[in-house]
């Protein structure tokens, strides 16, 4: 098992990722945030990233979220790529927030 | 009220990214029974207590999601009548020939305002199973193989114009609205839950900008204990879990949301209340939207509104 350093270009933060699990799984395992977590299985697209530098293994992912052209430009779903070298990554995907999620009832429970 | 017209959800065709992974999951982990494969490579399943040839159909594709959902109607006469009613309502329909889906008769397909493909059918082969015929036992070994739901129960779909969808399902297809969740203005619906039976829901919709999206297909379990057993199996097989085990305020269902290997969300749930056409629609207000969806957490996780296929 080899470890590679993944650098998020917007924030400069780094993540130590092993080559036995996906980039997203490494992030979750380390209790880190930065890439939104959705289905974890290549279908929903919320964890979309762009690999600016470095190489990775890719597994099948939904073409609804990563087209052939985008794939050539380094776009991928973080749940479907495993680093095979150090990577520089830009986070592209986001959770759709069509409606506010925090409500009065929640504030009551969470004390916010 | 005796059930006539549309009887129940009959099938859903789900797109998967890798059929080998998908058949392992649906056949071994979820524990559905494979009933056939067709010339297009589609794989057919039923749950152990279902009497028809298929309820879940998998199609390998380059994107996840749901191709179509079909409802069983009580007769060919009802199929003809409902086809004419949908057309008269202003929605075009097409007939898909018998045999396009294995062991399934002609289907009437139409696109509803949320962008989803909905089908009606009257005929599908009934299988001889341990639970059919005279003096049936309450279960058989298939009821303990994998998660082993009793049936494909309903789907929650995401798309625009859900008030138009509600009008179609209620006024043309004969459903009633069992529950609804309102947005902050108290007038606009965030979600609608509708039934053609006395179940809490047979289909549900959440308002969403992008059309034709799948939130989840749902499988009915016998008990809360079986839902917990499903949770155990999900962790034993490292299945991606979204939420739960918990309870929904809406429908009172005990539940787990998780994802198939292509990222399609599914639910295993139990214990929901009944609904009848003469009951008033239960309304959940915006300030309690969290409890409506997740009764114990009392807040929506971002994935509920943001993660669909």
mmCIF file of C-alpha atoms in Angstrom, chain A:
data_model
loop_
_atom_site.group_PDB
_atom_site.id
_atom_site.type_symbol
_atom_site.label_atom_id
_atom_site.label_comp_id
_atom_site.label_asym_id
_atom_site.label_seq_id
_atom_site.Cartn_x
_atom_site.Cartn_y
_atom_site.Cartn_z
ATOM 1 C CA UNK A 1 0.000 0.000 0.000
ATOM 2 C CA UNK A 2 1.432 3.345 -1.087
ATOM 3 C CA UNK A 3 0.459 6.760 0.198
ATOM 4 C CA UNK A 4 0.195 9.822 -2.033
ATOM 5 C CA UNK A 5 -0.331 13.461 -1.141
ATOM 6 C CA UNK A 6 -3.389 15.134 -2.608
ATOM 7 C CA UNK A 7 -3.336 18.927 -2.588
ATOM 8 C CA UNK A 8 -6.561 20.937 -2.879
ATOM 9 C CA UNK A 9 -5.500 23.891 -5.000
ATOM 10 C CA UNK A 10 -8.088 26.379 -3.704
ATOM 11 C CA UNK A 11 -7.170 26.061 -0.047
ATOM 12 C CA UNK A 12 -3.681 24.571 -0.179
ATOM 13 C CA UNK A 13 -4.818 21.830 2.206
ATOM 14 C CA UNK A 14 -3.302 18.400 1.740
ATOM 15 C CA UNK A 15 -4.594 14.885 2.317
ATOM 16 C CA UNK A 16 -2.615 11.648 2.638
ATOM 17 C CA UNK A 17 -4.372 9.124 0.381
ATOM 18 C CA UNK A 18 -3.546 5.448 0.153
ATOM 19 C CA UNK A 19 -3.852 3.643 -3.158
ATOM 20 C CA UNK A 20 -6.251 1.025 -1.760
ATOM 21 C CA UNK A 21 -9.322 3.274 -1.704
ATOM 22 C CA UNK A 22 -10.862 6.180 -3.567
ATOM 23 C CA UNK A 23 -9.899 9.794 -2.973
ATOM 24 C CA UNK A 24 -13.323 10.410 -1.425
ATOM 25 C CA UNK A 25 -13.048 7.352 0.834
ATOM 26 C CA UNK A 26 -9.613 8.516 2.041
ATOM 27 C CA UNK A 27 -11.053 11.924 2.849
ATOM 28 C CA UNK A 28 -13.977 10.414 4.770
ATOM 29 C CA UNK A 29 -11.764 7.919 6.587
ATOM 30 C CA UNK A 30 -9.549 10.742 7.839
ATOM 31 C CA UNK A 31 -12.605 12.646 9.041
ATOM 32 C CA UNK A 32 -11.804 15.487 6.671
ATOM 33 C CA UNK A 33 -14.146 17.682 4.653
ATOM 34 C CA UNK A 34 -13.668 19.576 1.423
ATOM 35 C CA UNK A 35 -15.300 17.379 -1.189
ATOM 36 C CA UNK A 36 -19.097 16.964 -0.850
ATOM 37 C CA UNK A 37 -20.108 13.353 -0.124
ATOM 38 C CA UNK A 38 -23.080 11.924 -2.015
ATOM 39 C CA UNK A 39 -23.725 8.359 -3.176
ATOM 40 C CA UNK A 40 -20.019 7.364 -3.058
ATOM 41 C CA UNK A 41 -20.644 5.114 -6.087
ATOM 42 C CA UNK A 42 -20.188 7.220 -9.215
ATOM 43 C CA UNK A 43 -23.841 8.043 -9.829
ATOM 44 C CA UNK A 44 -24.843 11.385 -8.311
ATOM 45 C CA UNK A 45 -21.965 13.691 -9.262
ATOM 46 C CA UNK A 46 -21.710 15.821 -6.116
ATOM 47 C CA UNK A 47 -18.055 14.870 -5.484
ATOM 48 C CA UNK A 48 -16.841 16.072 -8.882
ATOM 49 C CA UNK A 49 -13.233 17.253 -8.962
ATOM 50 C CA UNK A 50 -10.683 18.265 -11.588
ATOM 51 C CA UNK A 51 -7.278 16.673 -11.410
ATOM 52 C CA UNK A 52 -4.837 19.449 -12.348
ATOM 53 C CA UNK A 53 -1.648 17.420 -11.924
ATOM 54 C CA UNK A 54 -0.755 13.789 -11.250
ATOM 55 C CA UNK A 55 -2.168 10.416 -12.264
ATOM 56 C CA UNK A 56 -4.945 8.249 -10.895
ATOM 57 C CA UNK A 57 -6.818 5.017 -11.557
ATOM 58 C CA UNK A 58 -10.395 5.628 -12.738
ATOM 59 C CA UNK A 59 -13.425 3.377 -12.348
ATOM 60 C CA UNK A 60 -16.668 3.710 -14.325
ATOM 61 C CA UNK A 61 -18.639 6.863 -13.414
ATOM 62 C CA UNK A 62 -21.830 8.460 -14.691
ATOM 63 C CA UNK A 63 -21.508 10.217 -18.054
ATOM 64 C CA UNK A 64 -24.336 12.473 -16.889
ATOM 65 C CA UNK A 65 -21.714 14.129 -14.679
ATOM 66 C CA UNK A 66 -18.370 13.611 -16.462
ATOM 67 C CA UNK A 67 -18.475 13.796 -20.272
ATOM 68 C CA UNK A 68 -15.742 12.383 -22.509
ATOM 69 C CA UNK A 69 -14.406 15.905 -23.102
ATOM 70 C CA UNK A 70 -14.356 16.625 -19.388
ATOM 71 C CA UNK A 71 -12.599 13.339 -18.720
ATOM 72 C CA UNK A 72 -9.819 14.392 -21.120
ATOM 73 C CA UNK A 73 -9.560 17.670 -19.186
ATOM 74 C CA UNK A 74 -9.028 15.830 -15.898
ATOM 75 C CA UNK A 75 -12.561 15.939 -14.492
ATOM 76 C CA UNK A 76 -13.641 12.961 -12.407
ATOM 77 C CA UNK A 77 -15.814 11.929 -9.474
ATOM 78 C CA UNK A 78 -13.660 11.672 -6.350
ATOM 79 C CA UNK A 79 -15.437 8.460 -5.299
ATOM 80 C CA UNK A 80 -14.211 6.736 -8.486
ATOM 81 C CA UNK A 81 -10.544 7.737 -8.639
ATOM 82 C CA UNK A 82 -7.613 6.347 -6.687
ATOM 83 C CA UNK A 83 -4.369 8.351 -6.723
ATOM 84 C CA UNK A 84 -1.383 6.589 -8.320
ATOM 85 C CA UNK A 85 0.878 9.610 -7.764
ATOM 86 C CA UNK A 86 0.696 12.839 -5.805
ATOM 87 C CA UNK A 87 -2.249 14.889 -7.093
ATOM 88 C CA UNK A 88 -3.291 18.522 -7.346
ATOM 89 C CA UNK A 89 -7.078 18.683 -7.283
ATOM 90 C CA UNK A 90 -9.733 21.361 -7.702
ATOM 91 C CA UNK A 91 -13.168 20.719 -6.112
ATOM 92 C CA UNK A 92 -15.896 21.316 -8.704
ATOM 93 C CA UNK A 93 -18.980 19.495 -7.414
ATOM 94 C CA UNK A 94 -21.406 20.850 -4.895
ATOM 95 C CA UNK A 95 -24.492 19.782 -3.048
ATOM 96 C CA UNK A 96 -27.551 21.368 -4.615
ATOM 97 C CA UNK A 97 -29.152 23.662 -2.061
ATOM 98 C CA UNK A 98 -32.461 24.525 -3.641
ATOM 99 C CA UNK A 99 -34.094 25.256 -0.276
ATOM 100 C CA UNK A 100 -32.717 26.394 3.065
ATOM 101 C CA UNK A 101 -32.089 23.346 5.215
ATOM 102 C CA UNK A 102 -31.857 24.810 8.699
ATOM 103 C CA UNK A 103 -35.182 25.567 10.314
ATOM 104 C CA UNK A 104 -36.410 26.875 13.609
ATOM 105 C CA UNK A 105 -36.988 23.369 14.883
ATOM 106 C CA UNK A 106 -33.425 22.400 14.069
ATOM 107 C CA UNK A 107 -32.002 25.480 15.751
ATOM 108 C CA UNK A 108 -33.940 24.480 18.878
ATOM 109 C CA UNK A 109 -32.351 21.050 18.906
ATOM 110 C CA UNK A 110 -28.833 22.045 17.979
ATOM 111 C CA UNK A 111 -28.765 25.204 20.075
ATOM 112 C CA UNK A 112 -27.837 27.374 17.101
#
